[in-house]
PDB file of C-alpha atoms in Angstrom:
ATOM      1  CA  UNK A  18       0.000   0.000   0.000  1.00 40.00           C
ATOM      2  CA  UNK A  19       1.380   3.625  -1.086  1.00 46.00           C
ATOM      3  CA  UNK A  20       2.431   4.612   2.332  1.00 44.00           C
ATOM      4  CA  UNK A  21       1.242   8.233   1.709  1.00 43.00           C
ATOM      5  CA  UNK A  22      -2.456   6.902   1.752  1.00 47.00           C
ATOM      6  CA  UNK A  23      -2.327   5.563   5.517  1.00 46.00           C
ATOM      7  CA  UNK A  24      -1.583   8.660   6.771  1.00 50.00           C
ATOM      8  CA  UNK A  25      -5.231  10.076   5.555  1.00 66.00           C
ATOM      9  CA  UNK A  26      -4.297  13.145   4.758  1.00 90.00           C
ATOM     10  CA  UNK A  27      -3.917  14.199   1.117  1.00 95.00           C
ATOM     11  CA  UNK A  28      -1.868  17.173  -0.771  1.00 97.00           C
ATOM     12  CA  UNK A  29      -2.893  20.863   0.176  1.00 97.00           C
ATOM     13  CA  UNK A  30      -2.396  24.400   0.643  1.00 98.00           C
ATOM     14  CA  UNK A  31      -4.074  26.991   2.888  1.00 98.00           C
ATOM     15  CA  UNK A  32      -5.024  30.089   0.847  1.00 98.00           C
ATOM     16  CA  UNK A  33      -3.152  32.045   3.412  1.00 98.00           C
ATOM     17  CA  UNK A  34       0.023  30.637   2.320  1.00 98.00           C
ATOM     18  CA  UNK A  35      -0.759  31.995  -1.242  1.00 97.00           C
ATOM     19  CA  UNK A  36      -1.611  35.600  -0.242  1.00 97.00           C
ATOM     20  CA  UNK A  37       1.698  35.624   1.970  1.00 97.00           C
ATOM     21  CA  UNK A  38       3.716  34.435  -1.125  1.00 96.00           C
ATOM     22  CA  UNK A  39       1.830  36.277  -4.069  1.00 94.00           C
ATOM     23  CA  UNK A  40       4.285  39.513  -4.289  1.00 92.00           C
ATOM     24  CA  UNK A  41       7.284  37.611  -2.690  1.00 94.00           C
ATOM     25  CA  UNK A  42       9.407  35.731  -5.122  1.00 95.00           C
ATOM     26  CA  UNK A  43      12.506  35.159  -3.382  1.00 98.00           C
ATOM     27  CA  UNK A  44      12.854  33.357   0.141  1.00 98.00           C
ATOM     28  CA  UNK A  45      15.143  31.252   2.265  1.00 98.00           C
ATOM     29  CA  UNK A  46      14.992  28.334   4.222  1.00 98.00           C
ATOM     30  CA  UNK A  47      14.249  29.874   7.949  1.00 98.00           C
ATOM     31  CA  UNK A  48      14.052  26.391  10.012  1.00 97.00           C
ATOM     32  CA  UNK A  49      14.192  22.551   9.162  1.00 97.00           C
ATOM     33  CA  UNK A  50      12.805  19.741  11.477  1.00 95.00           C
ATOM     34  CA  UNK A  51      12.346  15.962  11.066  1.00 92.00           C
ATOM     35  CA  UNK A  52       9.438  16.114   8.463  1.00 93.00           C
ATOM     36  CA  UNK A  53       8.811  19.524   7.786  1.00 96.00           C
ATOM     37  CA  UNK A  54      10.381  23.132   7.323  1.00 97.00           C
ATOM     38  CA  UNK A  55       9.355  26.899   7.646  1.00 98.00           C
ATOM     39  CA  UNK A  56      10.565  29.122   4.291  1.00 98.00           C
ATOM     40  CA  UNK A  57      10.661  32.658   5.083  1.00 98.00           C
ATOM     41  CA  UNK A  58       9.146  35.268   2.253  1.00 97.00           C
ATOM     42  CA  UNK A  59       9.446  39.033   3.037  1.00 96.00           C
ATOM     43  CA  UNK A  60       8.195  38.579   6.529  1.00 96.00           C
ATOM     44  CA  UNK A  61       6.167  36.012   6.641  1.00 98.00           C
ATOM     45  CA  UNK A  62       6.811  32.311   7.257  1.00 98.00           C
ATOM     46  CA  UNK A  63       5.267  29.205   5.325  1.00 98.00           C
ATOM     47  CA  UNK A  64       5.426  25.610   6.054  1.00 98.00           C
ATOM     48  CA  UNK A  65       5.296  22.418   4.471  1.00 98.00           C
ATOM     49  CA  UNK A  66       4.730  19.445   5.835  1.00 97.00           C
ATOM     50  CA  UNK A  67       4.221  15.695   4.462  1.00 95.00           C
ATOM     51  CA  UNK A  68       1.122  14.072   4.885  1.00 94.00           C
ATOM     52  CA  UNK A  69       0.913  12.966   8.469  1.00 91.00           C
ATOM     53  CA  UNK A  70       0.080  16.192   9.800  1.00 87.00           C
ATOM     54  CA  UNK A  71      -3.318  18.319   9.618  1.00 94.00           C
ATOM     55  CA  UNK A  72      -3.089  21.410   7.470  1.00 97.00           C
ATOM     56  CA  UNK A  73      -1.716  25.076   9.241  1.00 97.00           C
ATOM     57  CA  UNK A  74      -2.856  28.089   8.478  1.00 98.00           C
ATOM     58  CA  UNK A  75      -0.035  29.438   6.710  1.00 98.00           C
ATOM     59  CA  UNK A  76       1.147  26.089   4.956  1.00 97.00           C
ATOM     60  CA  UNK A  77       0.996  23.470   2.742  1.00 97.00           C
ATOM     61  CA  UNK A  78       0.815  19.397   2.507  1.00 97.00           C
ATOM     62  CA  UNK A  79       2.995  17.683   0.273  1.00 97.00           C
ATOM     63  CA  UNK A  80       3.885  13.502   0.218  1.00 96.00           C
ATOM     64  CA  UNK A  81       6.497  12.443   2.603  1.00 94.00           C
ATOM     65  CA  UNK A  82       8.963  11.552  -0.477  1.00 95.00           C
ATOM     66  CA  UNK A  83       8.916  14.463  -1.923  1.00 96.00           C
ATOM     67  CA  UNK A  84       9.435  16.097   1.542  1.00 96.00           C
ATOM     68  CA  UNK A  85      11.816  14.189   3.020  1.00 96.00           C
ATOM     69  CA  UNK A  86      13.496  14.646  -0.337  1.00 96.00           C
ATOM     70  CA  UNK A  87      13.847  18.482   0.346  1.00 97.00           C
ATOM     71  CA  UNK A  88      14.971  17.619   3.702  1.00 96.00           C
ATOM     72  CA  UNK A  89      17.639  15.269   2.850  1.00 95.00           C
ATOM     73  CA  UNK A  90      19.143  18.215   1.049  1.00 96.00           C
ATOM     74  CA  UNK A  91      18.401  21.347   2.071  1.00 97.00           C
ATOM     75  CA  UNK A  92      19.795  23.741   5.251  1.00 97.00           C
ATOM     76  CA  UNK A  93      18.893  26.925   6.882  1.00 98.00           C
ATOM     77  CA  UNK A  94      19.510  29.638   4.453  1.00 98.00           C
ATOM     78  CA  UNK A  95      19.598  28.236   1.594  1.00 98.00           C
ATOM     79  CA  UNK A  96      17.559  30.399  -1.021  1.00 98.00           C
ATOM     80  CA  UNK A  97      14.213  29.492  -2.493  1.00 98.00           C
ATOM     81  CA  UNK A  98      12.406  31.006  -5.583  1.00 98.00           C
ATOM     82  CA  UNK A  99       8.816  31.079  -6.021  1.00 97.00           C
ATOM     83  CA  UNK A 100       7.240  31.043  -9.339  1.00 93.00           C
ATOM     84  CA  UNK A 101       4.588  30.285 -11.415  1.00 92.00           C
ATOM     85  CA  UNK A 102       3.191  27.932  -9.187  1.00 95.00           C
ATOM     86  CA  UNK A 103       6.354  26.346  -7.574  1.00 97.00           C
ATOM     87  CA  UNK A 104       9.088  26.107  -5.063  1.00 97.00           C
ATOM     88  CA  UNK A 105      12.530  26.360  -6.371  1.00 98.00           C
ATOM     89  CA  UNK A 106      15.046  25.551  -3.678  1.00 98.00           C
ATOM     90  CA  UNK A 107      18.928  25.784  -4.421  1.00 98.00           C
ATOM     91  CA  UNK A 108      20.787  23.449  -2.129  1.00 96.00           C
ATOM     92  CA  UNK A 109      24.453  22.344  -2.223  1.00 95.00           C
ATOM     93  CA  UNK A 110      23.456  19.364  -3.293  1.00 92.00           C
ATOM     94  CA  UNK A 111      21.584  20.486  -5.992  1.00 95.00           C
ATOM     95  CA  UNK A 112      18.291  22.287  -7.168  1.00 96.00           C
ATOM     96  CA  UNK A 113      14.699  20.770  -6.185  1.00 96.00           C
ATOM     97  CA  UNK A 114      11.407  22.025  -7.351  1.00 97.00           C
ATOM     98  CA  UNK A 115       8.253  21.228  -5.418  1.00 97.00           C
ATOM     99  CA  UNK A 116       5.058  21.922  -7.730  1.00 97.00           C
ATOM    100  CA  UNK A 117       2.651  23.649  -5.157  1.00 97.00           C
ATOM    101  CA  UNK A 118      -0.980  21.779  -5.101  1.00 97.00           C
ATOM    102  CA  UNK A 119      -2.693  24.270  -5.779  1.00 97.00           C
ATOM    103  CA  UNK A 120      -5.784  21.969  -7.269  1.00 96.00           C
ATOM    104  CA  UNK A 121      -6.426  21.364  -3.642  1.00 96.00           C
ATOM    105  CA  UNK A 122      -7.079  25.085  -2.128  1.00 97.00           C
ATOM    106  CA  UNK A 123      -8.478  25.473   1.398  1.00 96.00           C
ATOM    107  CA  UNK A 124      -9.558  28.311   3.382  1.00 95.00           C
ATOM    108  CA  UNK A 125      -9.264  27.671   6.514  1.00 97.00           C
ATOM    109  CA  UNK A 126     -11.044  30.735   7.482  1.00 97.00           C
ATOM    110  CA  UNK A 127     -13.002  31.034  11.378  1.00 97.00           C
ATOM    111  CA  UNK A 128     -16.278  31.247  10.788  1.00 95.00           C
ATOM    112  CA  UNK A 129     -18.761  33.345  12.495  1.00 94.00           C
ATOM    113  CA  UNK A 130     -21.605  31.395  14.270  1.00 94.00           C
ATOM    114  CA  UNK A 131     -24.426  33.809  14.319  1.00 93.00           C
ATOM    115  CA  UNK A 132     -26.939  31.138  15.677  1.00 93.00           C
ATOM    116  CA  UNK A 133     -26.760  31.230  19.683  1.00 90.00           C
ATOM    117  CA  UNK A 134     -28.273  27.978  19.778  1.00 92.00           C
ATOM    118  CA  UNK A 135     -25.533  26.163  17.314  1.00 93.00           C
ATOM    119  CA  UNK A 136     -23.135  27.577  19.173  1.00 93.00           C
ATOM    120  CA  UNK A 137     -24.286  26.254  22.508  1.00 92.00           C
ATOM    121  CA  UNK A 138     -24.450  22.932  20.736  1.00 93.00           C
ATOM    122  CA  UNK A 139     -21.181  22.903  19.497  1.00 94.00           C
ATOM    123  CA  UNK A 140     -19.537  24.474  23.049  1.00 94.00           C
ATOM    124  CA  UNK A 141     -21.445  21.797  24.793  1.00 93.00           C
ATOM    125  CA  UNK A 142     -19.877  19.204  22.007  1.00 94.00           C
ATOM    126  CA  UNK A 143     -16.443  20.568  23.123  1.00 95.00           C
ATOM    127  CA  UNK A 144     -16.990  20.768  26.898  1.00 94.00           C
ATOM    128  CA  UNK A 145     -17.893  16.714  27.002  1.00 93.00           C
ATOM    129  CA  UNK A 146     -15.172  15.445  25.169  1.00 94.00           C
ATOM    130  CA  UNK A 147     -12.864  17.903  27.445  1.00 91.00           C
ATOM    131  CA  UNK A 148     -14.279  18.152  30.801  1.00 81.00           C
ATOM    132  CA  UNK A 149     -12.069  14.758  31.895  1.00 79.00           C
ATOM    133  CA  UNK A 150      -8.618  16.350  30.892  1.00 87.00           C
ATOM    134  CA  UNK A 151      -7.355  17.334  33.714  1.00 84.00           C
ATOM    135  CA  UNK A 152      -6.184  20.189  31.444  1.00 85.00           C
ATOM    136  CA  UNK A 153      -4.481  22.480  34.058  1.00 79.00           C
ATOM    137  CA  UNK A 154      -2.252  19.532  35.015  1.00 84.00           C
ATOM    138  CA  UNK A 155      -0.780  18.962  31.511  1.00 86.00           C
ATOM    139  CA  UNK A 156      -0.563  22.882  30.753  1.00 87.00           C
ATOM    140  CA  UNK A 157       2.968  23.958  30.297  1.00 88.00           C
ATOM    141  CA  UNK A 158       1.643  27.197  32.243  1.00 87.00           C
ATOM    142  CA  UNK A 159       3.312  26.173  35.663  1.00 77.00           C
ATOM    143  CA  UNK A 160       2.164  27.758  38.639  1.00 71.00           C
ATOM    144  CA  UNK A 161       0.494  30.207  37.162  1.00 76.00           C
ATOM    145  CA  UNK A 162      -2.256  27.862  35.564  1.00 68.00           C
ATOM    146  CA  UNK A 163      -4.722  28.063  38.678  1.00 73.00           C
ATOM    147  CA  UNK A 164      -5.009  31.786  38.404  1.00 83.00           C
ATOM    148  CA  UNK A 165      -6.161  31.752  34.262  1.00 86.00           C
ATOM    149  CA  UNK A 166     -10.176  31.971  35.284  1.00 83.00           C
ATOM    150  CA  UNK A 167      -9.469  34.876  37.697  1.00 84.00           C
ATOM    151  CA  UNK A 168      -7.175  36.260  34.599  1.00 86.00           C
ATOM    152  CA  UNK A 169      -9.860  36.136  32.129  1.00 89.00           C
ATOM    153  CA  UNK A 170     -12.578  37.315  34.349  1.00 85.00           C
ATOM    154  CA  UNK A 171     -12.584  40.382  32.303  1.00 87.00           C
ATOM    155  CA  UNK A 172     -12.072  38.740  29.136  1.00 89.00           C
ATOM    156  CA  UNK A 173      -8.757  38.775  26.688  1.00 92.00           C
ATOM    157  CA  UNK A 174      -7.717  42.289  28.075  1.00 93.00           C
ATOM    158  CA  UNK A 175      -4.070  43.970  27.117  1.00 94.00           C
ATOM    159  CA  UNK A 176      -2.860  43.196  30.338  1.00 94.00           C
ATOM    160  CA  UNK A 177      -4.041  39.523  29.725  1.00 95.00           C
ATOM    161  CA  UNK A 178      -1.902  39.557  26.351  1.00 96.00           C
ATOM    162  CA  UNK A 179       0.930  41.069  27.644  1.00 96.00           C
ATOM    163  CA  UNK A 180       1.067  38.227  30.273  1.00 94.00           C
ATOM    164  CA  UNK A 181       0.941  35.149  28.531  1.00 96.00           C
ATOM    165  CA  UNK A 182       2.906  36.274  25.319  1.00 97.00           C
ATOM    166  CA  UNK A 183       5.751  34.661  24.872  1.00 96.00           C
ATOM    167  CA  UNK A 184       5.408  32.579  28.329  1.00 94.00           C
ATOM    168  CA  UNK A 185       6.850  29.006  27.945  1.00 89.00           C
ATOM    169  CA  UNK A 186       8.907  27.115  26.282  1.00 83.00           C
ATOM    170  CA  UNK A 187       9.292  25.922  22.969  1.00 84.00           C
ATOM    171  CA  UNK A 188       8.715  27.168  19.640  1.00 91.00           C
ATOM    172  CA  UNK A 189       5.369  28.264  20.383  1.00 95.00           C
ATOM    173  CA  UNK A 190       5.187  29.105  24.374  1.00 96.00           C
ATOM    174  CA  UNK A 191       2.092  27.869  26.091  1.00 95.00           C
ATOM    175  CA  UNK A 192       0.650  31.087  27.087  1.00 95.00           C
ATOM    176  CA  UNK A 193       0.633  31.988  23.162  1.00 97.00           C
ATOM    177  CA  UNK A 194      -0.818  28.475  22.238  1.00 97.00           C
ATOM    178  CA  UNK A 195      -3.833  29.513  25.055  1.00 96.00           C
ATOM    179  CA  UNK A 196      -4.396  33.015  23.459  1.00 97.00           C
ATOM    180  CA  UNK A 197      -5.308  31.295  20.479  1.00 98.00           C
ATOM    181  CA  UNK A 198      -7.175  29.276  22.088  1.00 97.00           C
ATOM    182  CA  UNK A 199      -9.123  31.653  23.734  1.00 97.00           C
ATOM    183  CA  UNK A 200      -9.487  34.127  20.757  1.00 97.00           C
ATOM    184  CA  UNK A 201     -10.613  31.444  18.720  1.00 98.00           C
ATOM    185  CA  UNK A 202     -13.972  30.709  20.567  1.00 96.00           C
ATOM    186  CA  UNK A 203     -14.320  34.797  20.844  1.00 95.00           C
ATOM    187  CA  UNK A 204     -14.387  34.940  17.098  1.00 96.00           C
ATOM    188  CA  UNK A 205     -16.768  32.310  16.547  1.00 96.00           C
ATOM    189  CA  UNK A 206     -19.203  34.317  18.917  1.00 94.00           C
ATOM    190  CA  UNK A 207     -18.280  37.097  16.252  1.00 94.00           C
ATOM    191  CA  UNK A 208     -15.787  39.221  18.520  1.00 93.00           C
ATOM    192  CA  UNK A 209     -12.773  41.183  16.390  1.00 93.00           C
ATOM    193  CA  UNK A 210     -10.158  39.792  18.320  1.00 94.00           C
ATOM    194  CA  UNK A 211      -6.375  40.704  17.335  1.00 97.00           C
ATOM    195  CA  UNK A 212      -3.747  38.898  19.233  1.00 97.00           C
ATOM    196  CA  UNK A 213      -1.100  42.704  19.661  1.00 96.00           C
ATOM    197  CA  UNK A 214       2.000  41.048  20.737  1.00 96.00           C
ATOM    198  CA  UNK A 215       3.285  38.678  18.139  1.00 95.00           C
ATOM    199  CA  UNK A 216       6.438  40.748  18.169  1.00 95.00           C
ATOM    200  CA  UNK A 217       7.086  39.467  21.982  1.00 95.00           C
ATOM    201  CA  UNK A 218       7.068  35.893  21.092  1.00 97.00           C
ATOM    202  CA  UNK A 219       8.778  33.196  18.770  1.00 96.00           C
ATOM    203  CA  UNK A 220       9.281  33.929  15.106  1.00 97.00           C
ATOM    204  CA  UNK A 221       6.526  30.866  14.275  1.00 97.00           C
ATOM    205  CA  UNK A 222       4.036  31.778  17.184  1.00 97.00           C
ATOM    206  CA  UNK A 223       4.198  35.578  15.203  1.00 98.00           C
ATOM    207  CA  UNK A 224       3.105  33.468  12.288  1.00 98.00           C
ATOM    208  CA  UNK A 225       0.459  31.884  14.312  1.00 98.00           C
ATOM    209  CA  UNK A 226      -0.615  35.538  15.496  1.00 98.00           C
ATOM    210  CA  UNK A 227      -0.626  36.810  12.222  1.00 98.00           C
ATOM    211  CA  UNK A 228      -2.583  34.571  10.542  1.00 98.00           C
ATOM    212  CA  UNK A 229      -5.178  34.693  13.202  1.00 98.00           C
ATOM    213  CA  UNK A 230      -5.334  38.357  12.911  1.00 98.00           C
ATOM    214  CA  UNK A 231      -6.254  37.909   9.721  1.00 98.00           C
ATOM    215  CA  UNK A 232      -8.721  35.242   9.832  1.00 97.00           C
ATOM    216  CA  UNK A 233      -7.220  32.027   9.823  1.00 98.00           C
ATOM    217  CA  UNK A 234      -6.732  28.954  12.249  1.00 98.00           C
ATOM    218  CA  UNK A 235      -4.573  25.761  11.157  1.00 97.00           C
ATOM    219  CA  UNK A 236      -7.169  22.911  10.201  1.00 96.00           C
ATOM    220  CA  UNK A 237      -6.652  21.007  13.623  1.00 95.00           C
ATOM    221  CA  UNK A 238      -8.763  23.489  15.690  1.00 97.00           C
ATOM    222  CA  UNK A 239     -11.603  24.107  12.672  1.00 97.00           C
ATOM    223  CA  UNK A 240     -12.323  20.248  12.908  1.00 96.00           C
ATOM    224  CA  UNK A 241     -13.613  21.094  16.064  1.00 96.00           C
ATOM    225  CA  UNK A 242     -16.378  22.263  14.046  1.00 95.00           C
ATOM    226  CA  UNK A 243     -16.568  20.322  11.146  1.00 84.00           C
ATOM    227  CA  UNK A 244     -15.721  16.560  12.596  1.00 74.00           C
ATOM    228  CA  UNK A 245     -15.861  14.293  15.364  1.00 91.00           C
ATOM    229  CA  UNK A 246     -15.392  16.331  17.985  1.00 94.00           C
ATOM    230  CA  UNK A 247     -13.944  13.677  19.628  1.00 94.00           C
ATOM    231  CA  UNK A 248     -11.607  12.873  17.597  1.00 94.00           C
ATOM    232  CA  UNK A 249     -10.582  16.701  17.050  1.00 95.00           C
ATOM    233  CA  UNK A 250     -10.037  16.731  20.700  1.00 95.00           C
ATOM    234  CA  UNK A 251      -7.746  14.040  20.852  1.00 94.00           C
ATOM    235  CA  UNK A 252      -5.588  15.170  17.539  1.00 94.00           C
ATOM    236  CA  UNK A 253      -5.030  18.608  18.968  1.00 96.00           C
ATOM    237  CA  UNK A 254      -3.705  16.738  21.815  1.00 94.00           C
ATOM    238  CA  UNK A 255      -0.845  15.017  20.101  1.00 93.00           C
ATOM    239  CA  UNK A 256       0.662  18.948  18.655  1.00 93.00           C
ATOM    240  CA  UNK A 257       3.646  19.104  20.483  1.00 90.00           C
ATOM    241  CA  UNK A 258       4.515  18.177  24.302  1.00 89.00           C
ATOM    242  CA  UNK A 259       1.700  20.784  25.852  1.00 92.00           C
ATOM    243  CA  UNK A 260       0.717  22.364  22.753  1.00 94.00           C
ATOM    244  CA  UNK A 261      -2.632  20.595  22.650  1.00 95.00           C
ATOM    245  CA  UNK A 262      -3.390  20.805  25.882  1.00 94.00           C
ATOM    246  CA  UNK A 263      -2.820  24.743  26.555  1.00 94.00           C
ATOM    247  CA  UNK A 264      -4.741  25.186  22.914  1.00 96.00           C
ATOM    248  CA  UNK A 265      -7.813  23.181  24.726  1.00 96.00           C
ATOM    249  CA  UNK A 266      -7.491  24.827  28.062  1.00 94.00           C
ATOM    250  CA  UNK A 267      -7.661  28.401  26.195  1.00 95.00           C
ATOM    251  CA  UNK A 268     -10.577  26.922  24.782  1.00 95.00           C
ATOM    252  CA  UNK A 269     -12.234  26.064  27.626  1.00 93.00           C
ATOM    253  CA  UNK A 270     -11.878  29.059  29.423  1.00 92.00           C
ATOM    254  CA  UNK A 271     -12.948  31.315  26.331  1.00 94.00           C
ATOM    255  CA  UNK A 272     -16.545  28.747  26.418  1.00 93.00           C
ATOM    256  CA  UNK A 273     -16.621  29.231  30.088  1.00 90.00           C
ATOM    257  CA  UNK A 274     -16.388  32.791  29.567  1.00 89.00           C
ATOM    258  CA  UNK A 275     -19.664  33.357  27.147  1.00 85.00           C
ATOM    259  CA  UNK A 276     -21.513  30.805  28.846  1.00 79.00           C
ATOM    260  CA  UNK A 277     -21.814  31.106  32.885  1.00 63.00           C
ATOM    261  CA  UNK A 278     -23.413  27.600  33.511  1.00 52.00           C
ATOM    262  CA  UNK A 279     -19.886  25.903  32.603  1.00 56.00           C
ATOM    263  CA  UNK A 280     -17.973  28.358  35.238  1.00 53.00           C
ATOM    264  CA  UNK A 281     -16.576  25.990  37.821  1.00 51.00           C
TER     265      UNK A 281
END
């Protein structure tokens, strides 16, 4: 069996990825890690990925050979050209081109629930297949993690920003991976959220910021919406060592915040 097909994830690219690269032609590797890499155009990052991870918001999804192809050759700062429709990277050990996919577009856009009632269904859908967690035990937030309701109580204020960005470890800190989190459920209640302090953080949790600000979340957190929420739940789990889990508890305590019946 083509090992590309058990993964069950096909080729892809996020439309964001397109609108960063559209009036950049000339990049360079920024960062390189066992099956995937971050190219940096003007100032914007995109990845690429093979096929055994969900889509993000500013990348693409290519198969694992031609991936681990790229891999096998390139290094950080090695120069890439983009045009008409590929990837042209120039490695010592020779020139690769990657053909984007761009017969397989997706969004990746947050929605905007306008239906209270849909929304309650889904937050309730969340809530059960969370509520067991233990979520503030496998945070990466430390001792600060029983304090985040009291945080919040006034909702995703500057102060709250200026806290948690940046706070943790890893290339994208905990307290960043909760903002999104948190701002994620805002903007499905229809709230303009704008995560301010991308500057303060990681170069790839900017990215993250960035593409939030503009309207996009990486495809693991929309299948909250659009898939067994279950299962949803337990993929966002598996990005990173906390990752998931400060994602989640953001989640949770943006839900608990619109809706007082789930306030514990």
């Amino acid at each position: 069996m083509d090992r590309n097909k058990e993964k069950g994830y096909t080729e892809g690219i996020s439309r964001l990825m397109l609108l960063y690269m559209k009036n950049e032609k000339i990049g360079y590797v920024h960062s390189i890690f066992k099956n995937s890499l971050n190219i940096k155009f003007g100032e914007n990052l995109v990845y690429i990925s093979g096929l055994e991870k969900k889509l993000v918001s500013f990348g693409c999804r290519i198969s694992d050979d031609k991936i681990e192809k790229i891999i096998r050759k390139a290094k950080t700062g090695d120069i890439v050209v983009h045009r008409y429709g590929k990837m042209v990277f120039y490695t010592d050990g020779g020139v690769e081109v990657l053909n984007l996919p761009l017969n397989k577009i997706e969004e990746l856009r947050i929605p905007y629930i306008s239906s209270m009632k849909y929304r309650q269904k889904i937050f309730k859908n969340i809530m059960e297949n969370i509520e067991d967690m233990d979520l503030k035990n496998k945070s990466g937030l430390g001792n600060i993690k029983n304090e985040l309701e009291e945080k919040f109580s006034n909702g995703l204020t500057e102060e709250i920003q200026k806290y948690l960005t940046g706070r943790g470890k890893g290339l994208t800190p905990s307290g960043d991976d909760l903002l999104t989190g948190y701002s994620f459920i805002c903007r499905l209640c229809g709230e303009n959220i704008v995560l301010k302090y991308g500057n303060s953080t990681t170069d790839i949790s900017r990215q993250y910021f960035d593409a939030f600000n503009r309207g996009y979340v990486s495809e693991d957190i929309l299948d909250l919406l659009r898939k067994d929420t279950g299962k949803a739940v337990k993929d966002i789990t598996e990005i990173g060592h906390t990752s998931g889990y400060d994602m989640l508890l953001g989640i949770v305590l943006g839900i608990r915040g619109k809706y007082q019946k789930w306030r514990k």
